XYZ file of N, CA and C in Angstrom:
660
model
N 0.837 -1.204 0.181
C -0.075 -0.032 0.236
C 0.967 1.331 -0.185
N 0.723 2.401 -0.848
C 1.484 3.659 -1.013
C 0.403 4.916 -0.344
N 1.032 5.343 0.441
C 0.622 6.434 0.926
C 1.017 7.771 0.021
N 0.320 8.832 -0.163
C 0.676 9.869 -0.884
C 0.447 11.101 -0.235
N 1.459 12.097 0.349
C 1.222 13.225 1.094
C 1.618 14.309 0.356
N 0.490 15.189 0.384
C 0.246 16.406 -0.603
C 0.640 17.881 0.151
N 1.288 18.732 0.028
C 1.220 19.936 1.114
C 0.856 21.115 0.280
N 0.005 21.913 0.618
C -0.492 22.744 0.001
C -0.580 24.129 0.865
N 0.074 25.068 0.413
C 0.645 26.548 0.833
C -0.645 27.246 0.615
N -1.641 27.678 1.573
C -2.573 28.825 1.304
C -2.284 30.187 1.953
N -1.753 31.121 1.262
C -1.659 32.621 2.032
C -2.540 32.900 2.623
N -2.206 33.829 4.000
C -3.149 34.317 4.626
C -3.699 35.714 4.681
N -4.802 36.113 4.703
C -5.204 37.236 4.528
C -4.798 38.137 5.583
N -4.237 39.490 5.580
C -3.902 40.523 7.238
C -5.192 40.514 7.686
N -5.097 40.285 8.980
C -5.673 40.785 9.936
C -6.737 42.274 9.818
N -7.976 42.372 9.814
C -8.615 43.857 9.737
C -8.807 44.055 11.003
N -9.246 45.512 11.051
C -9.722 46.013 12.317
C -11.017 45.757 12.327
N -11.689 45.036 13.575
C -13.091 44.591 13.469
C -13.752 45.882 14.081
N -14.778 45.949 13.216
C -15.967 46.984 13.495
C -16.932 46.387 15.001
N -16.903 45.166 15.364
C -17.445 44.833 16.388
C -17.008 43.107 16.425
N -17.642 42.447 17.561
C -17.495 41.342 17.773
C -18.446 40.384 17.795
N -18.146 38.855 17.229
C -19.311 37.957 17.391
C -19.138 37.331 18.427
N -19.553 37.080 19.324
C -19.632 36.061 20.445
C -20.151 34.734 19.879
N -19.545 33.704 20.797
C -19.544 32.383 20.256
C -19.346 31.896 21.693
N -20.856 30.959 22.286
C -20.932 30.155 23.367
C -21.059 28.738 22.852
N -20.249 28.100 23.357
C -19.871 26.331 22.819
C -20.493 25.594 24.112
N -21.020 24.597 23.767
C -21.768 23.846 24.902
C -22.009 22.046 23.982
N -22.599 21.612 24.815
C -22.751 20.036 24.766
C -23.973 19.800 23.795
N -25.494 20.360 24.478
C -26.465 20.356 23.894
C -26.421 21.160 22.534
N -26.142 22.469 22.590
C -25.918 23.288 21.415
C -24.236 23.488 21.104
N -23.794 22.760 20.070
C -22.240 22.961 20.028
C -22.018 24.372 19.976
N -22.669 25.203 19.450
C -21.962 26.674 19.294
C -23.724 27.607 19.126
N -23.232 28.352 19.769
C -24.404 29.217 19.933
C -23.663 30.886 19.711
N -24.095 31.824 18.578
C -23.539 32.917 18.379
C -24.441 34.166 18.730
N -24.036 35.373 19.375
C -24.501 36.551 19.584
C -25.736 36.825 18.501
N -25.594 36.503 17.127
C -26.887 36.747 16.484
C -27.891 35.922 16.421
N -28.023 35.008 17.860
C -28.881 33.989 18.042
C -29.034 32.799 16.805
N -27.722 32.650 16.114
C -27.521 31.489 15.527
C -27.190 30.185 16.357
N -27.722 29.256 16.085
C -27.634 28.052 16.790
C -27.198 26.974 16.336
N -26.402 26.424 16.513
C -25.925 25.195 15.908
C -26.074 23.649 17.131
N -27.032 23.122 16.876
C -27.281 22.170 17.676
C -26.799 20.891 17.630
N -26.220 20.111 18.813
C -25.576 18.825 18.765
C -26.400 17.845 19.019
N -27.729 17.743 18.800
C -28.638 16.688 19.114
C -28.202 15.329 18.080
N -28.121 15.711 16.880
C -27.636 14.613 15.708
C -26.659 14.017 16.100
N -25.503 14.775 16.423
C -24.107 14.341 16.887
C -24.283 13.298 18.113
N -25.115 13.861 19.175
C -25.328 13.070 20.363
C -26.091 11.713 20.267
N -26.963 11.781 19.391
C -27.638 10.534 18.890
C -26.394 9.502 18.137
N -25.817 10.068 17.455
C -24.923 9.556 16.481
C -23.974 8.669 17.424
N -23.406 9.702 18.280
C -22.100 9.057 19.366
C -22.927 7.918 20.301
N -24.454 8.135 20.856
C -25.090 7.214 21.615
C -25.100 5.347 20.771
N -25.279 5.939 19.374
C -25.678 4.545 18.644
C -24.177 3.876 18.697
N -23.406 4.608 18.335
C -21.691 3.926 18.213
C -21.688 3.313 19.757
N -21.928 4.101 20.967
C -21.480 3.694 22.054
C -22.297 2.204 22.244
N -23.343 2.165 21.677
C -24.344 0.790 21.918
C -23.616 -0.189 20.941
N -23.202 0.313 20.141
C -22.512 -1.222 18.961
C -20.866 -1.087 19.550
N -20.426 -0.334 20.188
C -19.221 -0.716 20.946
C -19.474 -1.599 22.207
N -20.903 -1.304 22.897
C -20.545 -2.525 24.100
C -21.057 -3.751 23.650
N -21.746 -3.855 22.464
C -22.090 -5.217 21.826
C -20.694 -5.901 21.370
N -19.765 -5.085 20.679
C -18.840 -5.798 20.188
C -17.845 -6.338 21.228
N -17.600 -5.195 22.386
C -16.502 -5.555 23.206
C -16.916 -6.919 24.172
N -18.226 -6.985 24.011
C -18.582 -8.483 24.900
C -18.534 -9.664 24.115
N -18.367 -9.665 22.667
C -17.601 -10.886 21.677
C -16.365 -11.134 22.337
N -15.598 -10.212 22.595
C -13.826 -10.654 22.710
C -13.080 -11.232 21.785
N -13.442 -11.112 20.549
C -12.651 -11.693 19.308
C -11.960 -10.619 18.679
N -10.855 -11.218 17.868
C -10.018 -10.197 17.284
C -10.702 -9.727 15.971
N -11.802 -10.361 15.430
C -12.688 -9.640 14.467
C -13.378 -7.994 15.192
N -13.929 -8.661 16.603
C -14.756 -7.365 17.034
C -13.861 -6.033 17.589
N -12.327 -6.572 17.675
C -11.883 -5.657 18.009
C -11.108 -4.742 16.536
N -10.910 -5.399 15.413
C -10.837 -4.758 14.391
C -12.071 -3.717 14.084
N -13.309 -4.455 14.231
C -14.224 -3.391 14.037
C -14.662 -2.227 14.783
N -13.953 -2.513 15.937
C -14.017 -1.074 16.980
C -13.240 -0.489 16.909
N -12.132 -0.337 16.016
C -11.023 0.248 15.657
C -11.510 1.022 14.347
N -12.177 0.316 13.795
C -12.753 1.168 12.549
C -13.998 2.020 12.688
N -14.607 1.723 13.737
C -15.883 2.464 14.283
C -15.432 3.425 15.156
N -14.365 3.393 15.998
C -13.836 4.886 16.397
C -13.418 5.600 15.371
N -12.672 5.280 14.195
C -12.232 6.007 13.322
C -13.458 6.917 12.678
N -14.271 5.868 12.501
C -15.348 6.604 11.805
C -16.133 7.723 12.575
N -16.339 7.586 13.633
C -16.859 8.360 14.466
C -16.120 9.554 14.627
N -14.933 9.453 14.669
C -14.031 10.607 14.820
C -14.366 11.763 13.611
N -14.022 10.873 12.503
C -14.199 11.846 11.129
C -15.504 12.404 11.091
N -16.947 11.768 11.509
C -18.172 12.762 11.449
C -17.979 13.558 12.272
N -17.371 13.788 13.579
C -17.270 14.420 14.557
C -16.557 15.915 14.110
N -15.321 15.636 13.489
C -14.501 16.375 12.881
C -15.099 17.251 11.470
N -16.044 16.471 10.968
C -16.918 17.431 9.839
C -17.764 18.310 10.237
N -18.691 17.556 11.412
C -19.411 18.657 11.867
C -18.802 19.949 12.601
N -17.894 19.890 13.433
C -17.037 20.681 13.513
C -16.224 21.583 12.410
N -15.921 21.433 11.338
C -15.535 21.901 10.252
C -16.956 22.924 9.655
N -18.134 22.007 9.414
C -19.144 23.083 8.897
C -19.717 24.030 9.903
N -19.473 23.693 11.115
C -19.807 25.047 12.340
C -18.958 26.037 11.761
N -17.434 25.742 11.863
C -16.609 26.788 11.942
C -16.771 27.569 10.872
N -17.195 26.908 9.598
C -16.709 27.608 8.174
C -18.046 28.499 8.217
N -19.349 27.958 8.871
C -20.249 29.195 8.497
C -19.881 30.372 9.856
N -19.421 30.135 11.037
C -18.955 31.508 11.920
C -18.059 32.104 11.277
N -17.134 31.832 10.573
C -16.140 32.535 10.217
C -16.592 33.613 8.904
N -17.557 32.683 8.254
C -18.032 33.527 6.950
C -18.879 34.734 7.286
N -19.749 34.082 8.366
C -20.363 35.547 8.776
C -19.731 36.514 9.419
N -18.582 36.410 10.128
C -17.777 37.236 10.528
C -17.082 38.151 9.544
N -16.741 37.225 8.620
C -15.862 38.059 7.706
C -16.880 38.912 6.901
N -18.292 38.440 6.505
C -18.994 39.382 5.735
C -19.533 40.672 6.523
N -19.408 40.752 7.925
C -19.864 41.467 8.377
C -18.807 42.487 9.147
N -17.492 42.201 8.936
C -16.244 42.870 9.333
C -16.094 42.709 10.698
N -16.425 41.528 11.321
C -16.239 41.451 12.670
C -15.194 40.490 13.323
N -14.844 40.825 14.203
C -13.921 39.362 14.863
C -14.806 38.427 15.896
N -13.819 37.123 15.882
C -14.604 36.367 16.644
C -14.519 36.397 17.995
N -15.363 36.177 18.981
C -14.834 35.954 20.306
C -15.406 34.839 21.072
N -14.346 34.230 21.562
C -14.502 32.561 21.914
C -14.263 32.621 23.726
N -14.785 31.965 24.335
C -14.661 31.451 25.619
C -13.243 30.800 25.974
N -12.538 31.049 26.943
C -11.223 30.167 27.401
C -12.157 29.080 28.032
N -11.802 28.028 27.316
C -12.448 26.499 28.103
C -11.499 25.658 28.607
N -10.007 26.208 28.514
C -8.732 25.303 28.824
C -9.042 24.841 30.131
N -8.834 23.552 30.385
C -8.880 22.916 31.626
C -10.348 22.843 32.383
N -11.348 22.853 31.420
C -12.882 22.616 32.311
C -13.105 21.273 32.570
N -12.534 20.409 31.842
C -12.849 19.184 32.388
C -12.261 18.881 33.526
N -11.498 19.556 34.360
C -10.691 19.486 35.744
C -11.415 20.466 36.406
N -12.281 21.381 35.968
C -13.002 22.638 37.198
C -14.400 21.921 37.244
N -14.701 21.086 36.078
C -16.835 20.611 36.378
C -16.681 19.560 36.957
N -17.572 19.186 37.721
C -17.960 17.996 38.206
C -19.181 17.504 37.576
N -19.233 16.576 36.706
C -20.598 16.056 36.434
C -21.154 14.609 36.992
N -22.296 14.299 36.686
C -23.092 13.107 37.354
C -22.550 12.064 36.407
N -22.642 10.747 36.935
C -21.795 9.685 36.382
C -22.293 9.451 35.246
N -23.799 9.306 35.032
C -24.333 9.097 33.357
C -23.855 10.476 32.057
N -23.209 11.431 32.662
C -22.974 12.189 32.044
C -21.504 12.294 31.533
N -20.435 11.534 32.221
C -19.432 11.565 32.027
C -18.786 11.397 30.560
N -19.472 10.245 29.946
C -18.826 10.005 28.486
C -19.244 11.237 27.657
N -20.474 11.628 27.941
C -20.688 12.934 27.230
C -19.815 13.627 27.105
N -19.529 14.339 28.202
C -18.770 15.451 28.966
C -17.344 15.170 28.343
N -16.555 13.790 28.312
C -15.355 13.742 28.206
C -15.069 13.610 26.616
N -16.423 13.439 25.551
C -16.228 13.261 24.245
C -16.779 14.538 23.575
N -16.944 15.738 24.533
C -17.113 16.926 23.782
C -15.946 17.728 22.970
N -16.390 17.918 21.943
C -15.108 18.450 20.818
C -14.796 19.538 21.038
N -15.240 20.521 22.142
C -14.704 21.878 21.815
C -13.591 22.313 21.472
N -12.540 21.765 21.963
C -11.193 21.892 21.644
C -11.284 22.024 20.124
N -11.408 20.899 19.305
C -11.299 20.756 18.091
C -12.123 22.252 17.370
N -13.532 22.384 17.793
C -14.050 23.155 17.019
C -13.447 24.434 17.033
N -12.758 24.981 18.735
C -11.811 26.268 18.346
C -10.683 26.198 17.382
N -10.164 25.336 17.001
C -9.121 24.827 16.641
C -9.424 25.420 15.060
N -10.744 24.570 14.648
C -10.892 24.740 13.193
C -11.511 26.113 13.049
N -12.101 27.183 13.907
C -12.487 28.448 14.136
C -11.196 29.416 13.718
N -10.132 28.773 14.380
C -8.644 29.734 14.482
C -8.135 29.421 12.966
N -7.961 28.589 12.626
C -7.197 28.412 11.563
C -8.125 28.846 10.062
N -9.489 28.904 10.126
C -10.212 29.038 9.207
C -10.433 30.901 8.945
N -10.625 31.121 10.478
C -10.355 32.872 10.733
C -8.976 33.432 9.959
N -8.038 32.394 10.570
C -6.430 33.079 10.482
C -6.275 33.353 8.614
N -6.741 32.376 7.997
C -7.315 32.305 6.378
C -7.839 33.510 5.998
N -8.824 34.096 6.597
C -9.605 35.111 5.976
C -9.400 36.141 6.504
N -8.169 36.409 7.512
C -8.025 37.712 8.204
C -8.748 38.252 9.105
N -9.536 37.223 9.807
C -10.656 37.869 10.687
C -9.915 37.396 12.216
N -10.136 38.659 13.116
C -9.182 38.442 14.245
C -9.993 37.352 15.099
N -9.353 36.680 15.951
C -10.115 36.060 17.004
C -9.308 36.612 18.710
N -10.276 36.353 19.208
C -10.134 36.989 20.854
C -10.762 35.810 21.757
N -9.856 35.581 22.856
C -10.422 34.663 23.737
C -10.528 35.465 25.222
N -11.723 35.208 25.538
C -12.074 35.963 26.837
C -12.421 35.052 28.160
N -12.320 35.783 29.472
C -12.948 34.703 30.411
C -14.180 34.134 30.264
N -14.171 32.799 30.643
C -15.473 32.006 30.381
C -16.445 32.443 31.536
N -15.898 32.659 33.059
C -16.594 32.696 34.240
C -17.807 33.177 34.159
N -19.002 32.786 34.681
C -20.185 33.193 34.685
C -20.832 33.718 33.372
N -20.407 33.600 32.485
C -21.352 34.352 31.198
C -22.409 33.506 31.044
N -22.692 32.530 31.721
C -24.213 31.776 31.255
C -25.140 32.574 32.233
N -24.582 32.948 33.666
C -25.416 33.308 35.039
C -25.521 34.842 34.831
N -24.675 35.693 34.153
C -24.683 37.397 34.005
C -25.403 37.775 32.982
N -26.463 38.859 33.815
C -27.416 39.776 33.057
C -26.359 40.736 32.103
N -26.600 40.671 30.751
C -25.826 41.434 29.963
C -26.306 43.039 30.088
N -27.638 43.236 30.658
C -28.214 44.475 31.033
C -27.377 45.185 32.187
N -27.904 44.683 33.192
C -27.564 45.137 34.953
C -26.379 44.417 35.491
N -25.872 43.540 34.661
C -24.638 42.836 35.033
C -24.999 41.981 36.470
N -26.094 41.780 36.642
C -26.366 41.110 38.196
C -26.147 39.614 37.737
N -25.341 39.043 38.673
C -24.887 37.438 38.520
C -25.140 36.539 39.588
N -26.058 35.498 38.902
C -26.541 34.601 39.948
C -27.195 33.291 39.473
N -26.582 32.040 40.059
C -27.308 31.003 39.696
C -28.757 31.154 39.284
N -29.680 31.733 40.195
C -31.004 32.022 40.202
C -31.425 32.530 38.776
N -30.505 33.236 37.837
C -30.888 33.580 36.831
C -31.161 32.811 35.751
N -30.767 31.549 35.765
C -30.811 30.533 35.154
C -31.351 29.380 35.718
N -32.722 29.283 35.731
C -33.995 28.481 36.533
C -33.672 26.983 35.596
N -33.655 26.896 34.343
C -33.581 26.000 33.792
C -32.431 26.087 32.630
N -31.603 24.786 32.071
C -30.658 24.698 31.427
C -30.591 25.898 30.017
N -32.277 26.218 29.496
C -32.281 26.837 28.156
C -33.040 27.982 28.311
N -33.164 28.337 29.517
C -33.853 29.570 30.234
C -32.822 30.724 30.728
N -33.150 31.759 30.239
C -32.397 33.085 31.481
C -33.246 34.199 31.700
N -33.117 34.369 32.884
C -34.442 35.273 33.639
C -33.478 36.172 34.683
N -33.425 37.460 34.424
C -32.540 37.983 35.310
C -33.560 38.121 36.353
N -33.200 38.166 37.627
C -33.987 38.266 39.023
C -33.786 39.646 39.337
N -33.177 40.588 38.784
C -33.328 41.884 39.086
C -33.954 43.035 37.955
N -33.466 42.738 36.636
C -34.051 43.892 35.777
C -35.371 43.032 35.055
N -35.469 41.669 35.039
C -36.123 41.031 34.054
C -35.982 40.480 32.957
N -34.868 40.777 32.193
C -33.902 40.429 31.031
C -34.536 38.773 31.066
N -35.071 38.331 29.748
C -35.089 37.009 29.527
C -34.999 36.615 28.283
N -34.148 35.137 27.840
C -34.354 34.835 26.667
C -33.506 33.566 26.792
N -32.865 32.964 25.382
C -32.156 31.719 25.913
C -30.896 32.054 26.070
N -30.634 30.983 27.049
C -29.368 31.127 28.271
C -28.279 31.217 27.270
N -28.225 30.307 26.124
C -26.903 30.298 25.423
C -26.688 31.433 24.767
N -27.620 32.181 24.078
C -27.603 33.448 23.614
C -26.956 34.569 24.462
N -27.787 34.452 25.523
C -27.041 35.475 26.642
C -25.874 35.232 26.963
N -25.405 34.101 26.901
C -24.007 33.893 27.103
C -23.211 34.099 25.931
N -23.784 34.216 24.839
C -23.176 34.510 23.795
C -22.660 35.982 23.612
N -23.720 36.604 24.089
C -23.850 38.228 24.019
C -22.907 38.626 25.113
N -22.758 38.029 26.372
C -21.782 38.114 27.537
C -20.426 38.360 26.958
N -20.327 36.982 26.173
C -18.701 36.903 25.649
C -18.737 38.082 24.527
N -19.207 38.172 23.740
C -19.455 39.480 22.764
C -18.856 40.767 23.847
N -19.485 41.041 24.562
C -19.438 42.089 25.316
C -17.832 42.389 26.102
N -17.361 41.480 26.617
C -15.986 40.990 27.099
C -15.113 40.929 26.152
N -15.248 40.451 24.915
C -14.565 40.793 23.916
C -14.261 42.554 23.354
N -15.626 43.128 23.579
C -15.223 44.454 23.469
C -14.396 45.389 24.639
N -14.953 45.086 25.756
C -13.798 45.601 26.428
C -12.303 45.178 26.494
N -12.119 43.891 26.106
C -10.760 43.693 26.185
C -10.130 44.229 24.721
N -10.710 44.453 24.048
C -9.918 44.635 22.737
C -10.350 46.600 22.774
N -10.856 47.180 23.861
C -10.537 48.639 23.544
C -9.180 48.781 24.755
N -9.161 47.935 25.727
C -8.282 47.870 26.815
C -6.658 47.582 25.953
N -6.899 46.579 24.969
C -5.567 46.317 24.522
C -4.937 47.191 23.337
N -6.011 47.965 22.732
C -5.677 49.056 21.965
C -5.743 50.313 22.439
N -5.692 50.414 23.667
C -5.741 51.969 24.567
C -4.433 52.353 24.249
N -4.392 53.966 23.766
C -3.041 54.574 23.416
C -2.359 54.552 25.095
N -1.070 54.583 24.895
C -0.098 54.485 26.477
C -0.145 55.940 27.005
N -0.515 55.577 28.400
C -0.329 56.958 29.314
C 0.894 57.874 28.670
N 0.667 59.388 29.017
C 1.840 60.173 28.631
C 2.815 59.827 29.384
N 2.597 59.474 30.784
C 3.834 59.700 31.663
C 4.709 58.343 31.276
N 3.841 57.071 31.092
C 4.999 55.917 30.165
C 5.704 56.519 28.909
N 4.928 57.197 28.012
C 5.591 57.258 26.738
C 6.623 58.496 26.864
N 6.908 59.376 28.101
C 7.813 60.098 28.206
C 9.052 59.077 28.764
N 8.778 58.573 29.508
C 9.961 57.573 30.222
C 10.553 56.556 29.293
N 9.643 56.345 28.036
C 9.887 55.391 27.459
C 11.091 55.993 26.342
């Protein structure tokens, strides 16, 4: 068997100055939700993974060489499907940001598996959550299109009201609904989280691009 590896160099566009930011909230039920209320659900991917899990359980019970080969083949197929889904989501997000002249704001989810404790029946779903792969796809597609990407703090984005900044667990009575206990702002929880990500990117970008103080310039 012969394998051919071909390298293709694609020139990167220079990063443009964003007029605003497109906030993206990543999750398990909804793989990605933007501050424009575009929702990319993960139900089909979840069903696909559960179906593969059932088949894996049956094959593992056989304990034969043939079953082991089929297990490896199914694992590769499941990984390819997950990669394809993340590619499509990242492509649409970058296309919207490029068309509207905005940057992309993402949450910093590094180490989230160590910070969050989940129930036993959710461990498999949480461990197979492909959030890092989605971020990697968004980054390289955005770099090719010249779209800036900014990572912001992820703490309390789903519990903080973007209008009055009131932060509480009670603002999110159920997983899908956000309702501020102080000002009454209500809406889909994932959209509210994406709006908070966008607002944090606005503040962070202004801070990064602020001119240096006169005293610092004089001493420099």
